[in-house]
Every structure is written in structure tokens, then in C-alpha cells.
CSV table of C-alpha atoms and ligand atoms in Angstrom, one decimal:
chain,number,residue,atom,x,y,z
A,40,UNK,CA,-30.7,56.8,37.0
A,41,UNK,CA,-29.2,56.7,40.5
A,42,UNK,CA,-29.7,52.9,40.9
A,43,UNK,CA,-26.1,51.9,40.1
A,44,UNK,CA,-24.7,54.7,42.2
A,45,UNK,CA,-26.8,53.8,45.1
A,46,UNK,CA,-25.7,50.2,44.8
A,47,UNK,CA,-22.1,51.3,44.7
A,48,UNK,CA,-22.7,53.5,47.8
A,49,UNK,CA,-24.4,50.7,49.7
A,50,UNK,CA,-21.6,48.3,48.9
A,51,UNK,CA,-19.1,50.7,50.3
A,52,UNK,CA,-21.2,51.0,53.5
A,53,UNK,CA,-20.5,47.4,54.0
A,54,UNK,CA,-16.8,47.9,53.4
A,55,UNK,CA,-16.6,50.9,55.6
A,56,UNK,CA,-18.7,49.3,58.3
A,57,UNK,CA,-16.0,46.6,58.9
A,58,UNK,CA,-13.4,49.3,59.5
A,59,UNK,CA,-15.6,51.8,61.3
A,60,UNK,CA,-18.0,49.9,63.6
A,61,UNK,CA,-17.3,49.7,67.3
A,62,UNK,CA,-15.0,47.0,68.6
A,63,UNK,CA,-16.4,46.6,72.1
A,64,UNK,CA,-18.3,43.3,72.6
A,65,UNK,CA,-21.1,42.4,75.0
A,66,UNK,CA,-20.4,43.5,78.6
A,67,UNK,CA,-17.6,45.9,77.6
A,68,UNK,CA,-17.8,49.5,78.7
A,69,UNK,CA,-18.9,52.2,76.3
A,70,UNK,CA,-20.1,55.8,76.2
A,71,UNK,CA,-23.4,56.9,74.6
A,72,UNK,CA,-21.6,60.2,73.9
A,73,UNK,CA,-19.8,58.3,71.1
A,74,UNK,CA,-23.1,57.3,69.4
A,75,UNK,CA,-23.0,59.2,66.1
A,76,UNK,CA,-23.7,59.1,62.4
A,77,UNK,CA,-20.8,58.6,60.1
A,78,UNK,CA,-20.5,61.9,58.2
A,79,UNK,CA,-19.8,60.3,54.8
A,80,UNK,CA,-21.9,57.1,54.8
A,81,UNK,CA,-24.5,58.3,57.3
A,82,UNK,CA,-24.4,54.9,59.0
A,83,UNK,CA,-25.2,54.8,62.7
A,84,UNK,CA,-22.0,54.1,64.7
A,85,UNK,CA,-21.2,53.5,68.4
A,86,UNK,CA,-18.5,52.0,70.6
A,87,UNK,CA,-20.3,48.7,70.5
A,88,UNK,CA,-20.1,46.1,67.8
A,89,UNK,CA,-22.9,45.2,65.3
A,90,UNK,CA,-24.8,42.9,67.7
A,91,UNK,CA,-24.8,45.1,70.8
A,92,UNK,CA,-25.8,48.7,71.7
A,93,UNK,CA,-24.4,51.1,74.4
A,94,UNK,CA,-26.8,51.0,77.3
A,95,UNK,CA,-26.2,53.7,79.9
A,96,UNK,CA,-25.6,52.3,83.4
A,97,UNK,CA,-27.9,54.9,85.0
A,98,UNK,CA,-30.3,57.6,83.7
A,99,UNK,CA,-28.4,60.8,82.8
A,100,UNK,CA,-25.0,59.1,82.6
A,101,UNK,CA,-23.3,58.6,79.3
A,102,UNK,CA,-21.0,55.8,80.5
A,103,UNK,CA,-22.5,52.3,80.1
A,104,UNK,CA,-22.0,48.8,78.9
A,105,UNK,CA,-22.6,47.1,75.6
A,106,UNK,CA,-25.8,45.1,75.8
A,107,UNK,CA,-27.1,42.6,73.2
A,108,UNK,CA,-29.6,44.3,70.8
A,109,UNK,CA,-33.2,43.6,71.7
A,110,UNK,CA,-34.7,44.2,68.3
A,111,UNK,CA,-33.8,44.1,64.7
A,112,UNK,CA,-34.9,46.1,61.7
A,113,UNK,CA,-33.8,43.8,58.8
A,114,UNK,CA,-34.8,40.2,58.1
A,115,UNK,CA,-31.1,39.4,57.9
A,116,UNK,CA,-29.2,42.0,60.1
A,117,UNK,CA,-25.6,42.7,59.5
A,118,UNK,CA,-23.0,41.2,62.0
A,119,UNK,CA,-24.9,38.1,63.0
A,120,UNK,CA,-23.1,34.9,61.9
A,121,UNK,CA,-25.9,32.4,61.5
A,122,UNK,CA,-26.9,33.2,65.0
A,123,UNK,CA,-29.8,31.1,66.2
A,124,UNK,CA,-31.0,33.8,68.5
A,125,UNK,CA,-31.6,36.9,66.3
A,126,UNK,CA,-33.4,39.7,68.2
A,127,UNK,CA,-37.1,39.9,67.1
A,128,UNK,CA,-38.5,42.2,64.5
A,129,UNK,CA,-40.9,44.9,65.8
A,130,UNK,CA,-44.6,44.5,65.4
A,131,UNK,CA,-46.8,46.9,63.5
A,132,UNK,CA,-47.2,50.2,65.1
A,133,UNK,CA,-43.7,50.2,66.5
A,134,UNK,CA,-40.2,50.5,65.1
A,135,UNK,CA,-36.6,49.4,66.0
A,136,UNK,CA,-34.2,52.3,66.2
A,137,UNK,CA,-30.8,52.1,64.4
A,138,UNK,CA,-29.0,51.1,67.7
A,139,UNK,CA,-31.4,48.2,68.3
A,140,UNK,CA,-32.2,49.1,71.8
A,141,UNK,CA,-35.8,47.9,71.7
A,142,UNK,CA,-39.1,48.5,69.9
A,143,UNK,CA,-40.6,52.0,70.3
A,144,UNK,CA,-44.1,53.2,69.4
A,145,UNK,CA,-44.3,55.2,66.1
A,146,UNK,CA,-43.6,58.9,66.3
A,147,UNK,CA,-46.1,61.8,65.7
A,148,UNK,CA,-45.2,64.5,63.3
A,149,UNK,CA,-42.7,67.0,64.7
A,150,UNK,CA,-40.9,64.4,66.8
A,151,UNK,CA,-37.3,63.5,66.1
A,152,UNK,CA,-36.6,60.5,63.9
A,153,UNK,CA,-33.4,58.9,62.6
A,154,UNK,CA,-32.0,59.6,59.1
A,155,UNK,CA,-33.7,57.7,56.3
A,156,UNK,CA,-36.2,56.1,58.7
A,157,UNK,CA,-39.6,57.1,57.4
A,158,UNK,CA,-40.8,54.0,59.0
A,159,UNK,CA,-40.3,55.5,62.4
A,160,UNK,CA,-43.1,58.0,61.8
A,161,UNK,CA,-46.8,57.3,62.4
A,162,UNK,CA,-49.0,57.3,59.2
A,163,UNK,CA,-51.4,60.3,58.7
A,164,UNK,CA,-55.1,59.6,59.1
A,165,UNK,CA,-55.6,59.9,55.3
A,166,UNK,CA,-52.5,57.7,54.7
A,167,UNK,CA,-54.0,55.8,51.7
A,168,UNK,CA,-54.3,59.1,49.8
A,169,UNK,CA,-50.8,60.3,50.6
A,170,UNK,CA,-48.9,57.0,50.5
A,171,UNK,CA,-46.6,56.6,47.5
A,172,UNK,CA,-43.3,54.8,46.7
A,173,UNK,CA,-41.5,58.0,47.8
A,174,UNK,CA,-42.8,57.9,51.5
A,175,UNK,CA,-43.7,55.3,54.0
A,176,UNK,CA,-47.5,55.1,54.3
A,177,UNK,CA,-47.6,58.9,53.8
A,178,UNK,CA,-45.0,59.8,56.4
A,179,UNK,CA,-41.5,61.1,55.9
A,180,UNK,CA,-38.4,61.7,58.1
A,181,UNK,CA,-37.2,65.0,56.7
A,182,UNK,CA,-34.3,66.9,58.4
A,183,UNK,CA,-34.6,64.3,61.3
A,184,UNK,CA,-38.2,65.3,62.0
A,185,UNK,CA,-41.3,63.3,61.3
A,186,UNK,CA,-43.5,65.0,58.7
A,187,UNK,CA,-46.5,64.0,56.6
A,188,UNK,CA,-46.1,64.1,52.8
A,189,UNK,CA,-49.2,66.3,52.7
A,190,UNK,CA,-48.2,69.7,51.3
A,191,UNK,CA,-50.6,70.5,48.5
A,192,UNK,CA,-50.2,72.7,45.4
A,193,UNK,CA,-48.7,76.1,46.1
A,194,UNK,CA,-48.1,75.4,49.8
A,195,UNK,CA,-44.7,76.0,51.3
A,196,UNK,CA,-42.7,72.8,51.5
A,197,UNK,CA,-39.5,71.5,53.0
A,198,UNK,CA,-36.5,70.2,50.9
A,199,UNK,CA,-34.0,67.8,52.5
A,200,UNK,CA,-30.7,67.0,50.9
A,201,UNK,CA,-28.6,64.2,52.1
A,202,UNK,CA,-25.2,63.7,50.4
A,203,UNK,CA,-23.6,60.2,50.7
A,204,UNK,CA,-19.9,60.2,50.0
A,205,UNK,CA,-18.0,57.1,48.9
A,206,UNK,CA,-14.3,56.6,48.6
A,207,UNK,CA,-13.4,54.7,45.5
A,208,UNK,CA,-10.6,52.1,45.2
A,209,UNK,CA,-8.2,54.8,43.9
A,210,UNK,CA,-9.1,57.2,46.8
A,211,UNK,CA,-11.4,59.2,44.6
A,212,UNK,CA,-14.6,60.5,46.2
A,213,UNK,CA,-18.0,59.8,44.7
A,214,UNK,CA,-21.0,61.6,46.1
A,215,UNK,CA,-24.6,61.0,45.6
A,216,UNK,CA,-27.2,63.5,46.8
A,217,UNK,CA,-30.7,62.3,47.7
A,218,UNK,CA,-33.2,65.1,47.7
A,219,UNK,CA,-36.6,64.7,49.3
A,220,UNK,CA,-39.6,66.9,50.1
A,221,UNK,CA,-43.0,66.8,51.8
A,222,UNK,CA,-45.2,67.6,48.8
A,223,UNK,CA,-47.9,65.1,47.8
A,224,UNK,CA,-46.1,62.6,45.6
A,225,UNK,CA,-46.2,61.7,42.7
A,226,UNK,CA,-48.4,64.6,41.7
A,227,UNK,CA,-46.3,67.4,43.1
A,228,UNK,CA,-42.7,68.2,44.0
A,229,UNK,CA,-41.0,71.0,45.9
A,230,UNK,CA,-39.5,73.7,43.7
A,231,UNK,CA,-36.2,74.7,45.3
A,232,UNK,CA,-36.3,78.4,44.4
A,233,UNK,CA,-39.8,79.2,45.5
A,234,UNK,CA,-40.1,76.4,48.2
A,235,UNK,CA,-43.6,75.7,47.0
A,236,UNK,CA,-45.2,72.5,45.7
A,237,UNK,CA,-45.6,72.6,42.0
A,238,UNK,CA,-46.9,69.8,39.6
A,239,UNK,CA,-44.5,67.2,38.5
A,240,UNK,CA,-43.4,67.2,34.8
A,241,UNK,CA,-44.8,65.0,32.1
A,242,UNK,CA,-42.7,62.7,29.8
A,243,UNK,CA,-40.2,64.6,27.7
A,244,UNK,CA,-40.1,67.8,29.8
A,245,UNK,CA,-36.7,69.1,30.9
A,246,UNK,CA,-35.8,68.0,34.4
A,247,UNK,CA,-32.8,68.1,36.9
A,248,UNK,CA,-33.8,65.3,39.2
A,249,UNK,CA,-36.0,62.2,39.3
A,250,UNK,CA,-38.4,63.8,41.8
A,251,UNK,CA,-39.4,66.5,39.3
A,252,UNK,CA,-40.9,63.9,37.0
A,253,UNK,CA,-44.3,62.2,37.1
A,254,UNK,CA,-42.5,58.9,36.4
A,255,UNK,CA,-39.8,59.6,39.0
A,256,UNK,CA,-37.2,59.1,36.3
A,257,UNK,CA,-35.1,61.9,34.9
A,258,UNK,CA,-33.3,60.4,31.9
A,259,UNK,CA,-29.7,60.9,30.9
A,260,UNK,CA,-30.7,63.4,28.2
A,261,UNK,CA,-32.1,65.7,31.0
A,262,UNK,CA,-35.8,65.1,30.2
A,263,UNK,CA,-38.4,63.0,32.0
A,264,UNK,CA,-38.2,59.4,30.8
A,265,UNK,CA,-40.2,56.3,31.4
A,266,UNK,CA,-39.0,54.5,34.5
A,267,UNK,CA,-36.5,51.6,33.8
A,268,UNK,CA,-38.9,49.1,35.3
A,269,UNK,CA,-41.6,50.1,32.7
A,270,UNK,CA,-42.6,47.1,30.5
A,271,UNK,CA,-41.8,47.6,26.8
A,272,UNK,CA,-44.9,48.6,24.9
A,273,UNK,CA,-45.4,46.9,21.6
A,274,UNK,CA,-47.6,49.0,19.2
A,275,UNK,CA,-50.4,47.5,17.1
A,276,UNK,CA,-48.6,47.7,13.8
A,277,UNK,CA,-45.7,45.7,15.2
A,278,UNK,CA,-48.2,43.0,16.3
A,279,UNK,CA,-49.7,43.0,12.7
A,280,UNK,CA,-46.3,42.8,11.0
A,281,UNK,CA,-45.1,40.0,13.3
A,282,UNK,CA,-48.4,38.0,12.8
A,283,UNK,CA,-48.2,38.5,9.1
A,284,UNK,CA,-44.6,37.3,9.0
A,285,UNK,CA,-45.4,34.2,10.9
A,286,UNK,CA,-48.3,33.4,8.7
A,287,UNK,CA,-46.3,34.1,5.5
A,288,UNK,CA,-43.4,31.9,6.7
A,289,UNK,CA,-45.9,29.1,7.5
A,290,UNK,CA,-47.6,29.4,4.1
A,291,UNK,CA,-44.2,29.4,2.3
A,292,UNK,CA,-43.2,26.2,4.1
A,293,UNK,CA,-46.5,24.5,3.3
A,294,UNK,CA,-46.2,25.5,-0.4
A,295,UNK,CA,-42.7,24.2,-0.6
A,296,UNK,CA,-43.7,20.9,0.9
A,297,UNK,CA,-46.7,20.6,-1.5
A,298,UNK,CA,-44.4,21.2,-4.5
A,299,UNK,CA,-41.9,18.7,-3.2
A,300,UNK,CA,-44.6,16.1,-2.7
A,301,UNK,CA,-46.0,16.7,-6.2
A,302,UNK,CA,-42.6,16.3,-7.8
A,303,UNK,CA,-42.0,13.1,-5.9
A,304,UNK,CA,-45.3,11.7,-7.0
A,305,UNK,CA,-44.7,12.7,-10.6
A,306,UNK,CA,-41.3,10.9,-10.5
A,307,UNK,CA,-42.9,7.8,-9.1
A,308,UNK,CA,-45.7,7.9,-11.6
A,309,UNK,CA,-43.2,8.1,-14.4
A,310,UNK,CA,-41.3,5.1,-13.0
A,311,UNK,CA,-44.4,3.1,-12.8
A,312,UNK,CA,-45.4,4.0,-16.3
A,313,UNK,CA,-42.0,3.0,-17.7
A,314,UNK,CA,-42.2,-0.3,-15.9
A,315,UNK,CA,-45.7,-0.9,-17.3
A,316,UNK,CA,-44.7,0.0,-20.8
A,317,UNK,CA,-41.7,-2.3,-20.6
A,318,UNK,CA,-43.9,-5.1,-19.4
A,319,UNK,CA,-46.3,-4.5,-22.2
A,320,UNK,CA,-43.5,-4.5,-24.8
A,321,UNK,CA,-42.2,-7.7,-23.3
A,322,UNK,CA,-45.6,-9.2,-23.4
A,323,UNK,CA,-46.2,-8.1,-27.0
A,324,UNK,CA,-42.9,-9.5,-28.2
A,325,UNK,CA,-43.6,-12.8,-26.4
A,326,UNK,CA,-47.0,-13.0,-28.0
A,327,UNK,CA,-45.4,-12.3,-31.4
A,328,UNK,CA,-42.8,-15.0,-30.8
A,329,UNK,CA,-45.5,-17.4,-29.8
A,330,UNK,CA,-47.6,-16.6,-32.9
A,331,UNK,CA,-44.6,-17.0,-35.2
A,332,UNK,CA,-43.8,-20.4,-33.6
A,333,UNK,CA,-47.4,-21.5,-33.9
A,334,UNK,CA,-47.5,-20.5,-37.6
A,335,UNK,CA,-44.3,-22.4,-38.4
A,336,UNK,CA,-45.7,-25.5,-36.6
A,337,UNK,CA,-48.8,-25.2,-38.7
A,338,UNK,CA,-46.7,-25.0,-41.9
A,339,UNK,CA,-44.7,-28.0,-40.9
A,340,UNK,CA,-47.9,-30.0,-40.4
B,525,NAG,C1,-17.2,57.9,82.4
B,525,NAG,O1,-16.0,57.2,82.3
B,525,NAG,C2,-14.8,58.0,82.2
B,525,NAG,C3,-13.6,57.1,82.0
B,525,NAG,O2,-13.9,55.8,82.1
B,525,NAG,C4,-14.7,58.9,83.5
B,525,NAG,O3,-13.6,59.7,83.3
B,525,NAG,C5,-15.9,59.7,83.6
B,525,NAG,O4,-15.9,60.4,84.8
B,525,NAG,C6,-17.2,58.8,83.6
B,525,NAG,N1,-18.4,59.7,83.6
B,525,NAG,C7,-19.5,59.4,84.3
B,525,NAG,C8,-20.6,60.4,84.2
B,525,NAG,O5,-19.6,58.5,85.0
B,526,NAG,C1,-50.3,51.9,56.7
B,526,NAG,O1,-51.0,52.3,57.8
B,526,NAG,C2,-52.2,51.6,58.0
B,526,NAG,C3,-52.9,52.2,59.2
B,526,NAG,O2,-52.1,52.3,60.4
B,526,NAG,C4,-52.0,50.1,58.2
B,526,NAG,O3,-53.2,49.4,58.3
B,526,NAG,C5,-51.2,49.6,57.0
B,526,NAG,O4,-50.9,48.3,57.1
B,526,NAG,C6,-50.0,50.4,56.7
B,526,NAG,N1,-49.4,50.0,55.5
B,526,NAG,C7,-48.1,49.7,55.4
B,526,NAG,C8,-47.5,49.4,54.1
B,526,NAG,O5,-47.4,49.8,56.4
B,527,NAG,C1,-50.2,68.2,57.1
B,527,NAG,O1,-50.2,67.6,58.4
B,527,NAG,C2,-49.8,68.4,59.4
B,527,NAG,C3,-49.7,67.6,60.7
B,527,NAG,O2,-50.9,67.0,61.0
B,527,NAG,C4,-50.9,69.5,59.6
B,527,NAG,O3,-50.5,70.4,60.6
B,527,NAG,C5,-51.0,70.3,58.3
B,527,NAG,O4,-52.1,71.2,58.4
B,527,NAG,C6,-51.3,69.3,57.1
B,527,NAG,N1,-51.3,70.0,55.9
B,527,NAG,C7,-52.2,69.9,55.0
B,527,NAG,C8,-52.1,70.7,53.7
B,527,NAG,O5,-53.2,69.1,55.1
């Protein structure tokens, strides 16, 4: 349901990024005090441009210089124009922070993480039970703190709302709120009023948000729907009707061809018979002519 909106929001990140990202290039002076998250788009911003980060000149000082980034998070990071020397990706067990200041080891629960960076948090020991498409290996970054998605039925849970604001071409604001919680997904979700984990809803039940549904898709009619990526299910009777139609069409074509062939054969048979009869008539009249001539010859003799 939110797919199109999210896409629109991410496109606008790009557009805003051009206007909002730092202008200072490598070697220029900057202040780490200016490192911040854009309040509307929640993108990380600093004085430095997209290929550098603000490195403090000495510990405890906020003044520093823009240094080339030493790690990247994306396969194709923004701001690098076909650069041959992209900073490396981080190995497993480490992560690249938003500013790109170097790989850091994964964070334990309770430690501070960056917005929408579940991948900065270390997986729980029972990660294969907790992992789902709504967390990263069973870990979450909720309210800027690493958490495990391990709250079970009836336990108190944390709800985190993040509102992304986008300015449309006409200056109109569009907002999209992403709500996440630390309940065990997709079986449970965090009920906002009781802040307790409760079971997710089955297909057709009334819902307010995608996370309330087992299918993680709250349809436009306000009830849990099948996810858009779900393959279309063809029922048995549709298979039977389709197969029957195909067979019937084939049988009809064959019958029409057989009838056509029979008619052509009949036509040909008639032609041959007419020819034969004509030949026979000719033969008979020639024989008769011959006989008459012979008779007259006998008479003359
Ligand atoms: C940082 O730089 C500003 C201006 O460039 C200066 O006023 C300030 O004292 C500096 N601060 C530190 C801690 O060096
Ligand atoms: C999840 O964590 C385990 C254990 O650290 C690791 O082996 C596995 O590759 C991780 N899976 C993903 C998708 O990161
Ligand atoms: C979830 O993980 C945290 C951190 O390890 C732990 O303190 C808590 O007891 C766990 N909760 C459940 C229900 O397992």
C-alpha cells in the first residue's frame, strides 16, 4: 500500500539531497556540530559533500576537515561519478555508519544506532527464529537504540513512528509515517493502546496498518489483504474449464477439417464418375457407329 508513496519519498530524497548536502570538498574545514539528520527526509547531512565526512582534527574538538569516506554502505553510493576508487563495503560482523567514517563492529542491544539502520545491530543468539522481512536478522534499530525483535505475546513492546515529509512540485506536503515495533514478527504486532504484543490479523479482518496483518498488507478497503507480490491462485474448476475449452476447440477444428475433406473427395468422385460415364457413352456410340458401318458394308457385298 505504501510502495508508491515510499518510492515518491525516496525520489524526493535525491532531489533534496542535491540542494541540502554539504558543499565542502575534501580538505576543507567543517564542524562535526553540523552533522545532523534532515527533519523532513531524515537523511544524514553534514558540512562535507557526499564523498567525504567531517573528521575532527583532535579528540574532543568539533572543528575538523572533510576527509574522503573510508567505507560505503551501498553497492552504488550516491555522489560518486564513475569513480574508480570507491571506498570498500564492510565485511560481515561490521557496518558502515551513514557518514562513511569507517567500518565499526555491530552494536549490542541498548547501544545507539542510526535511524533506519537495523543492520548496525548485532543479531540475537536465536536469530533464525526471530528473523523476518520486518527486521534485520532479528535485530531492529527502534528509537535510535538497538533492540531484538523478541517481545512475545502479551509482553510490553516499543512502538517507533518515523514520519517522512516530502514537498510536492506544487509546494504541497506529503507525509508518510512508518511504524515499527519489537514484537516477534510476523506472528505478533504491538498494539498501540495497550503497548502489548498481540497476534496479527488474518485475511479479511479490519486493519489500520500493514503491520497489523499476517500478510503485512492492509488493503485499501481497510481489511487485511493478500500482499501485492502474492502469485495469482487459479482454482481447480478454472483449470477444468480451460482444459475443456482447449479440447473442445481442437475437436471442432478437426471435425471441420474432416467434413471439408469429405466434401472435396465427394466432389472429386463425382467429377471422375462423370468423366467415366462420358467416356462410356462415347465408346458406346463409336461401337454403334462401327456396327452400323459394318452392317452396311455386308449389305453392299
Ligand atoms: C572552531 O572554529 C571556529 C571558527 O572557525 C572558532 O571560532 C572556534 O573557536 C573553533 N573551535 C574549536 C574548539 O577549535
Ligand atoms: C544472520 O546472522 C548470522 C549469525 O551471525 C549469520 O551467519 C547470517 O549470515 C546472518 N544473515 C544475514 C542475512 O545477515
Ligand atoms: C529480548 O532480548 C533482550 C536483550 O537480550 C533480553 O533482555 C530480553 O529478556 C529478551 N526478551 C525475551 C522475551 O526473550
